[in-house]
Short mmCIF file of C-alpha atoms in Angstrom, two decimals:
data_model
loop_
_atom_site.label_atom_id
_atom_site.label_comp_id
_atom_site.label_asym_id
_atom_site.label_seq_id
_atom_site.Cartn_x
_atom_site.Cartn_y
_atom_site.Cartn_z
CA GLN A 246 -31.05 -5.42 -31.43
CA ALA A 247 -34.56 -6.11 -32.71
CA PRO A 248 -37.32 -7.09 -30.25
CA GLY A 249 -37.28 -10.82 -29.65
CA GLU A 250 -33.78 -11.21 -31.15
CA LYS A 251 -31.40 -13.11 -28.90
CA LYS A 252 -27.89 -11.89 -28.21
CA ASN A 253 -25.13 -14.31 -29.04
CA GLN A 254 -23.60 -14.88 -25.62
CA ARG A 255 -21.44 -17.70 -24.34
CA ARG A 256 -22.79 -19.46 -21.30
CA GLU A 257 -20.91 -21.56 -18.84
CA LYS A 258 -22.60 -24.26 -16.77
CA THR A 259 -21.88 -23.96 -13.05
CA LYS A 260 -23.26 -25.65 -9.96
CA ASP A 261 -25.32 -22.51 -9.39
CA GLY A 262 -26.88 -22.68 -12.87
CA ASP A 263 -26.08 -20.75 -16.02
CA LYS A 264 -23.60 -17.93 -15.84
CA GLN A 265 -23.29 -15.39 -18.62
CA GLN A 266 -19.76 -14.63 -19.66
CA ALA A 267 -19.19 -10.91 -19.60
CA PRO A 268 -17.83 -9.51 -22.88
CA GLY A 269 -14.55 -8.52 -21.19
CA GLU A 270 -14.20 -11.64 -19.05
CA LYS A 271 -11.19 -13.03 -20.95
CA LYS A 272 -9.49 -9.65 -20.63
CA ALA A 273 -10.38 -9.56 -16.93
CA LYS A 274 -8.68 -12.94 -16.41
CA GLY A 275 -5.55 -11.55 -18.04
CA ASP A 276 -5.75 -8.46 -15.83
CA PHE A 277 -6.08 -10.71 -12.76
CA GLU A 278 -2.96 -12.63 -13.76
CA GLN A 279 -1.07 -9.37 -14.31
CA THR A 280 -2.23 -8.15 -10.90
CA MET A 281 -1.05 -11.39 -9.30
CA GLU A 282 2.37 -11.00 -10.95
CA PHE A 283 2.60 -7.36 -9.86
CA LEU A 284 1.65 -8.13 -6.24
CA SER A 285 4.29 -10.85 -6.04
CA LYS A 286 6.91 -8.17 -6.77
CA VAL A 287 5.72 -5.66 -4.15
CA PRO A 288 8.15 -5.89 -1.20
CA LEU A 289 5.33 -5.47 1.34
CA PHE A 290 3.65 -8.69 0.15
CA LYS A 291 6.73 -10.89 -0.25
CA ARG A 292 6.14 -12.31 3.25
CA LEU A 293 2.44 -12.89 2.60
CA PRO A 294 1.74 -16.58 1.90
CA LYS A 295 1.26 -17.22 -1.84
CA ASP A 296 -2.20 -18.69 -1.24
CA GLN A 297 -3.31 -15.27 0.05
CA HIS A 298 -2.27 -13.38 -3.12
CA PRO A 299 -5.45 -14.28 -5.08
CA LYS A 300 -7.58 -12.93 -2.22
CA LEU A 301 -5.56 -9.74 -2.17
CA ALA A 302 -5.77 -9.37 -5.97
CA ALA A 303 -9.54 -9.94 -5.92
CA ALA A 304 -10.08 -7.42 -3.12
CA GLY A 305 -8.36 -4.57 -4.94
CA ALA A 306 -9.66 -2.33 -7.67
CA GLU A 307 -7.58 -0.53 -10.26
CA THR A 308 -8.04 3.23 -10.15
CA HIS A 309 -6.53 5.84 -12.43
CA PHE A 310 -5.81 9.42 -11.36
CA LYS A 311 -5.13 12.46 -13.48
CA PRO A 312 -1.73 14.13 -13.05
CA GLY A 313 -1.83 16.55 -10.13
CA ALA A 314 -4.96 15.02 -8.58
CA VAL A 315 -5.14 15.04 -4.78
CA ILE A 316 -5.77 11.47 -3.66
CA VAL A 317 -5.63 11.87 0.13
CA LYS A 318 -4.91 14.80 2.40
CA GLN A 319 -2.93 14.71 5.59
CA GLY A 320 -5.29 14.41 8.54
CA ASP A 321 -8.25 13.08 6.54
CA LEU A 322 -9.93 9.95 7.83
CA GLY A 323 -9.28 7.20 5.34
CA SER A 324 -10.28 3.65 4.63
CA GLU A 325 -8.31 3.04 1.44
CA PHE A 326 -4.88 1.63 0.81
CA PHE A 327 -3.07 2.41 -2.46
CA ILE A 328 -0.27 0.56 -4.24
CA ILE A 329 1.31 2.31 -7.19
CA ARG A 330 1.26 0.01 -10.21
CA SER A 331 2.58 2.56 -12.67
CA GLY A 332 3.50 6.23 -12.63
CA GLN A 333 4.44 8.30 -9.60
CA ALA A 334 2.78 10.04 -6.69
CA LYS A 335 4.11 12.98 -4.73
CA ALA A 336 3.66 12.95 -0.96
CA GLU A 337 3.46 16.42 0.54
CA GLY A 338 2.97 17.66 4.06
CA ALA A 339 0.43 20.30 4.97
CA VAL A 340 1.23 23.93 4.09
CA ALA A 341 2.99 25.45 7.07
CA ILE A 342 1.94 28.83 8.44
CA GLY A 343 3.75 31.51 6.48
CA GLU A 344 4.56 29.15 3.60
CA GLU A 345 2.98 29.23 0.16
CA GLN A 346 3.75 25.67 -0.95
CA PRO A 347 3.40 22.34 0.84
CA LYS A 348 6.62 20.62 1.87
CA LYS A 349 7.49 17.68 -0.39
CA VAL A 350 7.96 14.57 1.75
CA ALA A 351 8.58 11.86 -0.86
CA THR A 352 8.10 10.74 -4.43
CA LEU A 353 6.45 7.33 -4.60
CA LYS A 354 6.88 4.98 -7.56
CA GLU A 355 5.85 1.53 -8.76
CA GLY A 356 5.49 -0.89 -5.83
CA ASP A 357 5.31 1.89 -3.22
CA TYR A 358 2.16 2.25 -1.14
CA PHE A 359 0.28 4.77 0.94
CA GLY A 360 -3.05 5.32 2.61
CA GLU A 361 -4.80 3.81 5.59
CA ASN A 362 -2.43 1.69 7.68
CA ALA A 363 0.40 2.17 5.19
#
């Protein structure tokens, strides 16, 4: 972009003034709708009033983990709550004295959750 050249950006008038539309905003709206649909299928949230789903969707952030990554460890202090949207997670207990491998507790899949207060 040359000095003094203006970027071609869409603006939306709001009561707070002009708001620039982020380049990925349309995609973000689609992601929000997909998140809302996903949350409505998670058994944990079926009892949550529908008017609370947008707040829940807005409060969350999508995070991707590499296969084999350790997300939380047993005994760690935590403040995060995870819901599996796709893929799987393996829950393992701590390695027992005299053992080489941790004990597998569960395999979590889409719609399952873990973390703080799970």
